mmCIF file of C-alpha atoms and ligand atoms in Angstrom:
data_model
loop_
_atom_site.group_PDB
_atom_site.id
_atom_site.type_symbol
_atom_site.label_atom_id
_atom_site.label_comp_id
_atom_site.label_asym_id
_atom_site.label_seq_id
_atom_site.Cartn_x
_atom_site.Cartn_y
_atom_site.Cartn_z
ATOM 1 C CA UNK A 43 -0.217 9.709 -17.514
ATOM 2 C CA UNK A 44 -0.148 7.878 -13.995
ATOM 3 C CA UNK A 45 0.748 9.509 -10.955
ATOM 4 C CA UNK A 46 0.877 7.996 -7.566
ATOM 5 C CA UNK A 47 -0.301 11.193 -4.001
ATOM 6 C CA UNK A 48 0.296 9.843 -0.881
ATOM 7 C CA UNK A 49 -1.958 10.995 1.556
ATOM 8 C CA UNK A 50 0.137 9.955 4.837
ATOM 9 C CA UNK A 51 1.000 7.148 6.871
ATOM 10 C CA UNK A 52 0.045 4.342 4.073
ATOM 11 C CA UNK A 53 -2.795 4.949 2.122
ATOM 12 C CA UNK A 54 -1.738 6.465 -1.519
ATOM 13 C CA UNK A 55 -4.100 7.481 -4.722
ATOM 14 C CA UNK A 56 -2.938 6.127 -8.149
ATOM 15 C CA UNK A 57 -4.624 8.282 -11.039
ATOM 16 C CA UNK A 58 -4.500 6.783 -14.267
ATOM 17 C CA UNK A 59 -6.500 8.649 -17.447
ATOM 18 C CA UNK A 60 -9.820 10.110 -14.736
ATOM 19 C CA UNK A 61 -9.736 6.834 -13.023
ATOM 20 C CA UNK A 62 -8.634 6.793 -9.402
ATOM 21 C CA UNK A 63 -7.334 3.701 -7.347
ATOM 22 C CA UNK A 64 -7.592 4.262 -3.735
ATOM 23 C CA UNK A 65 -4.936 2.091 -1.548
ATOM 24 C CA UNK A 66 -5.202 1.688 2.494
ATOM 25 C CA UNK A 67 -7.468 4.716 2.515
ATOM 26 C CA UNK A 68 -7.054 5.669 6.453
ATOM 27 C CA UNK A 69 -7.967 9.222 6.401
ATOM 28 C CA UNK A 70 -10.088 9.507 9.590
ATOM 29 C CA UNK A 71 -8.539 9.725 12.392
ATOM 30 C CA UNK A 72 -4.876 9.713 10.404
ATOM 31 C CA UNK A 73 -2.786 12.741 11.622
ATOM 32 C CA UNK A 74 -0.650 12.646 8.414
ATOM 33 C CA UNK A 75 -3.990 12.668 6.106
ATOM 34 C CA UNK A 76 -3.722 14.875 3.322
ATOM 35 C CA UNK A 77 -7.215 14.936 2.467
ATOM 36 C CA UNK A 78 -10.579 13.895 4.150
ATOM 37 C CA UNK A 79 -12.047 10.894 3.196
ATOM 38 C CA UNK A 80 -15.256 12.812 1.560
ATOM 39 C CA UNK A 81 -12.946 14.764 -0.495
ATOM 40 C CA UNK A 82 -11.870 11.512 -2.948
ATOM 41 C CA UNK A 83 -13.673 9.494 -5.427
ATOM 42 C CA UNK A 84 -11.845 6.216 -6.086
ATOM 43 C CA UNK A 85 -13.801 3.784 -8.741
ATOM 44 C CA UNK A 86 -11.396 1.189 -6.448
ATOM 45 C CA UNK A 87 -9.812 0.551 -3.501
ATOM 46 C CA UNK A 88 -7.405 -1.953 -3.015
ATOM 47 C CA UNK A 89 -6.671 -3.153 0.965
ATOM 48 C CA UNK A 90 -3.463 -4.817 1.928
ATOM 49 C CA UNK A 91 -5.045 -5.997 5.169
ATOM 50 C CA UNK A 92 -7.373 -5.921 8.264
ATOM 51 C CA UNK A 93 -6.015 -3.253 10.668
ATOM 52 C CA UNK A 94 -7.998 0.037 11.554
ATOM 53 C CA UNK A 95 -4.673 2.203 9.782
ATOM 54 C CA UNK A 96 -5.407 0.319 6.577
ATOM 55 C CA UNK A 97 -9.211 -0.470 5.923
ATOM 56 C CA UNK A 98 -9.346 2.911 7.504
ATOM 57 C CA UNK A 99 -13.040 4.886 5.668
ATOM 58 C CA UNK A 100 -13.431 1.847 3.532
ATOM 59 C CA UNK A 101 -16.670 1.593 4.072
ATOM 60 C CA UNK A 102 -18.065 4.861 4.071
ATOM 61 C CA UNK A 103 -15.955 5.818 0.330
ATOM 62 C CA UNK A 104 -17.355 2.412 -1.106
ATOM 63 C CA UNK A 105 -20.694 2.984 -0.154
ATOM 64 C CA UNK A 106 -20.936 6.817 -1.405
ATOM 65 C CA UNK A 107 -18.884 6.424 -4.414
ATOM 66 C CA UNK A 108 -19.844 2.924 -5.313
ATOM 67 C CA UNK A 109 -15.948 1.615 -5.610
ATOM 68 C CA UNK A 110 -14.891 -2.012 -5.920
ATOM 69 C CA UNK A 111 -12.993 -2.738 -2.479
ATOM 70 C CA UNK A 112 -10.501 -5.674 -3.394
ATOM 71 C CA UNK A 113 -9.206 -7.244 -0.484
ATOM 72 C CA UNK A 114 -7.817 -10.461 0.832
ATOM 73 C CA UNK A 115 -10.998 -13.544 1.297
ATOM 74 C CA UNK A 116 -12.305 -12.468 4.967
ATOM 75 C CA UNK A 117 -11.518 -8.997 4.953
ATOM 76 C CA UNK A 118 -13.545 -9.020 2.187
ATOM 77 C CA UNK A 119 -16.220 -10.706 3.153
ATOM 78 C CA UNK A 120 -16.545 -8.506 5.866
ATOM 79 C CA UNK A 121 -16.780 -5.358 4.002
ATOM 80 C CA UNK A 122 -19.234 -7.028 1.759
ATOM 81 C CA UNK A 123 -21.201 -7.943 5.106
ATOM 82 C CA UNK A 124 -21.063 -3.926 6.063
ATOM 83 C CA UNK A 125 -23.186 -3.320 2.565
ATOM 84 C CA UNK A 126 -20.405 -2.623 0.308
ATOM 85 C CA UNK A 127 -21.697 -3.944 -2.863
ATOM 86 C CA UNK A 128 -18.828 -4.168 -4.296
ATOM 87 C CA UNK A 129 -16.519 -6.263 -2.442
ATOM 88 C CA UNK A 130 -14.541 -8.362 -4.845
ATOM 89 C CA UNK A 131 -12.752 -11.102 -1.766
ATOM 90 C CA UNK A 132 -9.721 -12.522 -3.492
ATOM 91 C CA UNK A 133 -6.165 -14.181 -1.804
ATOM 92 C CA UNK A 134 -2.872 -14.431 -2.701
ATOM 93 C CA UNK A 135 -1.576 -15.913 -5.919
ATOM 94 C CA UNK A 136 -4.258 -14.279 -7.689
ATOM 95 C CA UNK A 137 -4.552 -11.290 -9.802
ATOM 96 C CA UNK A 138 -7.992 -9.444 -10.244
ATOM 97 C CA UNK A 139 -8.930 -7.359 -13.425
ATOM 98 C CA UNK A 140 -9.962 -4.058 -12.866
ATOM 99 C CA UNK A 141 -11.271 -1.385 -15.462
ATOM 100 C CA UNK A 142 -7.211 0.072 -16.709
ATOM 101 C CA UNK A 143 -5.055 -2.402 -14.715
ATOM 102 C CA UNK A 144 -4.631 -5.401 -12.507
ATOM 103 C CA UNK A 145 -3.952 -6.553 -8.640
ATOM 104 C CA UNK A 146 -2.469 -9.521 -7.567
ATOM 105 C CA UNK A 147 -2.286 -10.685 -4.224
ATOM 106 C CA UNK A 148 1.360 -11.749 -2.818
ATOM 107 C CA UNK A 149 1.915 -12.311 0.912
ATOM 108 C CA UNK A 150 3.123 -10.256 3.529
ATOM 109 C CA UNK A 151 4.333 -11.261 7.225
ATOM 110 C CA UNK A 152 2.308 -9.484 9.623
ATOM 111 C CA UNK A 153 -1.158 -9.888 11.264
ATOM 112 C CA UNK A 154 -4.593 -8.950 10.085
ATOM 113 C CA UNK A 155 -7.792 -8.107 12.270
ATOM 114 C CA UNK A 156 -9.968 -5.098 12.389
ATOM 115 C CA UNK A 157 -11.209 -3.559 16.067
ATOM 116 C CA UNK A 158 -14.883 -2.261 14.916
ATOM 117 C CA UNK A 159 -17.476 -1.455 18.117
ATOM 118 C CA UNK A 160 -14.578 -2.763 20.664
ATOM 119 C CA UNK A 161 -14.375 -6.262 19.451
ATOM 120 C CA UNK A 162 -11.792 -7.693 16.755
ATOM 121 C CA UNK A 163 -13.401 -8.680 13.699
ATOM 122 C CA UNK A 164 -12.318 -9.658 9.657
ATOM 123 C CA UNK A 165 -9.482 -11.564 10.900
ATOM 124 C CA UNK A 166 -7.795 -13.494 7.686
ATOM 125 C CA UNK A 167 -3.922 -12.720 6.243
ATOM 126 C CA UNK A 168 -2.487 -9.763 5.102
ATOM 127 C CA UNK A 169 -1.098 -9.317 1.762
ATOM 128 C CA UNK A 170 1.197 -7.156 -0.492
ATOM 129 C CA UNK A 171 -0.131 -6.102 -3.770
ATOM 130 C CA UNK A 172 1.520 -5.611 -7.045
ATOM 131 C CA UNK A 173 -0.579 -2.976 -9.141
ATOM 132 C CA UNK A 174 -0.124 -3.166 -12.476
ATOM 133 C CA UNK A 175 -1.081 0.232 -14.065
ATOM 134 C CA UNK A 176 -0.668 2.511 -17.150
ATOM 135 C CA UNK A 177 2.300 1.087 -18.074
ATOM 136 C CA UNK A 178 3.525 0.840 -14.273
ATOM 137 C CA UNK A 179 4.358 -2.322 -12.201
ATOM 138 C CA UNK A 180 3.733 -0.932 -8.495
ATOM 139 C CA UNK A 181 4.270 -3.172 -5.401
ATOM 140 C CA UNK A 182 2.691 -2.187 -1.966
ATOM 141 C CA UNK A 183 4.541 -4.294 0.515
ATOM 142 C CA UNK A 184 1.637 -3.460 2.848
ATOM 143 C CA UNK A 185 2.849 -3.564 6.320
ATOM 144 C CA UNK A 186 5.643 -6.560 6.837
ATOM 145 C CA UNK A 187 8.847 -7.743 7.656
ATOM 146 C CA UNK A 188 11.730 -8.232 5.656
ATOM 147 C CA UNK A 189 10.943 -12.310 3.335
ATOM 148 C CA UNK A 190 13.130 -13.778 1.211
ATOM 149 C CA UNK A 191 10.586 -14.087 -1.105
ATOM 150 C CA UNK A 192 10.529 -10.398 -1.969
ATOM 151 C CA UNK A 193 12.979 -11.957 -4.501
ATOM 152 C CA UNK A 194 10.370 -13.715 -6.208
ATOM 153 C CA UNK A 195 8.425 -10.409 -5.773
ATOM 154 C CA UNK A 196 11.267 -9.003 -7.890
ATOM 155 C CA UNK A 197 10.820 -11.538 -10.795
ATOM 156 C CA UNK A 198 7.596 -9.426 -11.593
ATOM 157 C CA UNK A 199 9.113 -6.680 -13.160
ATOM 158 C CA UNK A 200 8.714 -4.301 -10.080
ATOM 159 C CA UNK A 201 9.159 -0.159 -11.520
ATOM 160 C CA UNK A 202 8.087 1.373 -8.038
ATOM 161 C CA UNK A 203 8.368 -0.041 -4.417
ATOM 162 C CA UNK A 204 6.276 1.207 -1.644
ATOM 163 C CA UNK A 205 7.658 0.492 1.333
ATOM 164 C CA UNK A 206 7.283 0.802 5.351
ATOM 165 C CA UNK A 207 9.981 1.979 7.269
ATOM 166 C CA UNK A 208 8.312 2.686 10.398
ATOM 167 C CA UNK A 209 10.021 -0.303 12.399
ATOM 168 C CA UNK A 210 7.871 -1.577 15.713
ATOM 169 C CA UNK A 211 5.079 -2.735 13.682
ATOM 170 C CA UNK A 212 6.996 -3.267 10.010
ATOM 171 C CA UNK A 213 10.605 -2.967 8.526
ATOM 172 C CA UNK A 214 12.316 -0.482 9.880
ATOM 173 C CA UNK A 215 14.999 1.512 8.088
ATOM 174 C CA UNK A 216 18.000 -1.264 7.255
ATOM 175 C CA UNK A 217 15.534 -3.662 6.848
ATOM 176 C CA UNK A 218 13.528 -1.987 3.934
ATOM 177 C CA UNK A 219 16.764 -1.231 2.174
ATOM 178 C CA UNK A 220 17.627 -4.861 2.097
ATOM 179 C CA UNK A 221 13.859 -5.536 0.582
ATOM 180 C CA UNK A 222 14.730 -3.115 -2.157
ATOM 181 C CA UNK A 223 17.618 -5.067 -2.755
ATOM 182 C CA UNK A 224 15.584 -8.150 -3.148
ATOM 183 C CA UNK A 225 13.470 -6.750 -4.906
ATOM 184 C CA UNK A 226 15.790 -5.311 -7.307
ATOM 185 C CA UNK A 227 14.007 -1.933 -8.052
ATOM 186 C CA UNK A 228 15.186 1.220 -9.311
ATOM 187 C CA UNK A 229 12.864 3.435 -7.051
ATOM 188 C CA UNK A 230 11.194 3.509 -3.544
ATOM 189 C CA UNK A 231 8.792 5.328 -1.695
ATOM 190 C CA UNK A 232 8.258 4.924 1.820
ATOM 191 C CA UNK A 233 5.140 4.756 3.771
ATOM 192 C CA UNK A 234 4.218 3.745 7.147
ATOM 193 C CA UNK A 235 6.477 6.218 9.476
ATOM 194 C CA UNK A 236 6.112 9.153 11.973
ATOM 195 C CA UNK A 237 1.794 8.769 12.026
ATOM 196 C CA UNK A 238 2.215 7.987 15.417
ATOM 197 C CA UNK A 239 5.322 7.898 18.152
ATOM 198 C CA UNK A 240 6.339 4.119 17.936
ATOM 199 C CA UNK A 241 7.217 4.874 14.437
ATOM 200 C CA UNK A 242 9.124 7.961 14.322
ATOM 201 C CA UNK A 243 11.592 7.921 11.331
ATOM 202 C CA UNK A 244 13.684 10.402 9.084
ATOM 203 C CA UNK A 245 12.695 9.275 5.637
ATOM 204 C CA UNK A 246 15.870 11.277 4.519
ATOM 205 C CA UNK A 247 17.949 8.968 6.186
ATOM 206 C CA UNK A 248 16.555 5.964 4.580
ATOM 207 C CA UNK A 249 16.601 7.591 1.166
ATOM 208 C CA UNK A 250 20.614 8.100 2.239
ATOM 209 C CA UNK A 251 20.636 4.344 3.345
ATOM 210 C CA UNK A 252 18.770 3.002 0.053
ATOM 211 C CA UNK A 253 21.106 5.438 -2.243
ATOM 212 C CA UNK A 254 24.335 4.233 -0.291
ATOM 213 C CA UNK A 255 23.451 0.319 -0.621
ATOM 214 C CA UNK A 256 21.818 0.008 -3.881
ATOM 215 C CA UNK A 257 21.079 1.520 -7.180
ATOM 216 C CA UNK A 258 17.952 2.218 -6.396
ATOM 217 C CA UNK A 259 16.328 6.026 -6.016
ATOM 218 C CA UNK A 260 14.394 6.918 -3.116
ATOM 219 C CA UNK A 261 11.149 9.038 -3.614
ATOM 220 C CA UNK A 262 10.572 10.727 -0.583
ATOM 221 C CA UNK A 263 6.537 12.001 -0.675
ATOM 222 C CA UNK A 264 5.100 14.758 1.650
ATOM 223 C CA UNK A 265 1.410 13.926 2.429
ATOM 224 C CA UNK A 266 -0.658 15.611 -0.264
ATOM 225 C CA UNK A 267 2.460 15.383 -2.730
ATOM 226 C CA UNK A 268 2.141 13.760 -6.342
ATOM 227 C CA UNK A 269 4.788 11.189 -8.298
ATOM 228 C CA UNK A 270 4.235 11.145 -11.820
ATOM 229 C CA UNK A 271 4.978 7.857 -12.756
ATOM 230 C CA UNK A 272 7.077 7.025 -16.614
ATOM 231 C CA UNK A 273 5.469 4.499 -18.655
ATOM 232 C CA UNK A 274 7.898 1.444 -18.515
ATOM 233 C CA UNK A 275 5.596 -1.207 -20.199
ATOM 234 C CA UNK A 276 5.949 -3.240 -17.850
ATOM 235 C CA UNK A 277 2.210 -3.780 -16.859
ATOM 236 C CA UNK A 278 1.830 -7.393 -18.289
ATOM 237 C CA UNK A 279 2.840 -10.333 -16.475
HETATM 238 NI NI1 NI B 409 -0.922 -3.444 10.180
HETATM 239 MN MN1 MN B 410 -0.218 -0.454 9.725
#
């Protein structure tokens, strides 16, 4: 069984047979998080890009629990520069084994630099992953704006779509429905709203939106709350 717990604003666990797969793991500091960052134990963690609300306790969870951190070539770098031993820097294009599944890197349109001691460091690209899991095909847009290319994104046999629909700093509502079109998916879950005032949304009326427009379902997670995710097979490419 896989099962996808989103622990507010964007950072999500997937659990696949004892394994965990931390994504975006902002906990400190988060006023959605559903858990502190001492309280999980991700074998990986898997960054979509530079900014504070992403990379978020990377460090610290890497370092105690000894997880991979796969993230785009600078971004890793610079975690591997703050000790992480296991900083695996990849880029887009490529997919990276992990024990039970797979990442690869596709891009995203947004910006990418982390503020650490007052200045900007790890600057580099964002990117939008597509986890391949236990079965599963799961794509993290990361934080973007609507691309054309999300139909390519589609080719790869998407089952799940995480979304943002903050708006301001991502899609906002209209927006990500027209990505799930593109993408052609038969579920989304948004991410990436009301964390902060600039990006107040009502999920509901997305999932309205997304239901209205296209065929696909919208999965509407509290923080803390759990998907379980049905095997589709589609986790080769
Ligand atoms: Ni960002
Ligand atoms: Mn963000």
């Amino acid at each position: 069984m896989t099962s996808l717990t989103y622990l507010g604003h964007a950072a999500f666990l997937i659990e696949h047979e004892g394994q965990t797969i931390a994504v975006d793991p902002f906990l400190t500091g988060n006023p959605l998080a559903a858990r502190q960052a001492s309280e999980i134990a991700p074998s990986i963690i898997l960054l979509t890009h530079a900014h504070n609300d992403h990379v978020g306790d990377t460090v610290e969870i890497a370092k105690r629990t000894g997880a991979a951190v796969i993230a785009t070539f600078e971004l890793g770098e610079w975690i591997a520069g703050q000790g992480v031993e296991g900083a695996i820097p990849a880029n887009h294009g490529g997919t990276v084994a992990f024990a039970g599944g797979t990442v690869k890197f596709v891009p995203a349109w947004h910006t990418s630099s982390y503020n650490y001691n007052g200045q900007t460091v790890a600057p580099g690209v964002p990117a939008g992953l597509i986890v391949r899991v236990g079965g599963n095909t799961i794509y993290f847009a990361g934080d973007t704006c609507l691309f054309g290319d999300m139909r390519l994104i589609g080719e790869e046999g998407v089952d799940l779509a995480v979304l943002p629909i903050g708006d301001h700093f991502t899609m906002g509502l209209g927006d990500a429905v027209r990505a799930a079109e593109f993408l052609n998916v038969p579920a989304v879950v948004p991410c990436h709203y009301n964390t902060f005032p600039a990006i107040k949304q009502d999920p509901h009326a997305f999932g309205r939106l997304l239901e209205e427009r296209t065929s696909a379902r919208a999965i509407i997670l509290e923080p803390g709350s759990r998907h379980e995710l049905q095997a589709t097979g589609n986790d080769t490419r």
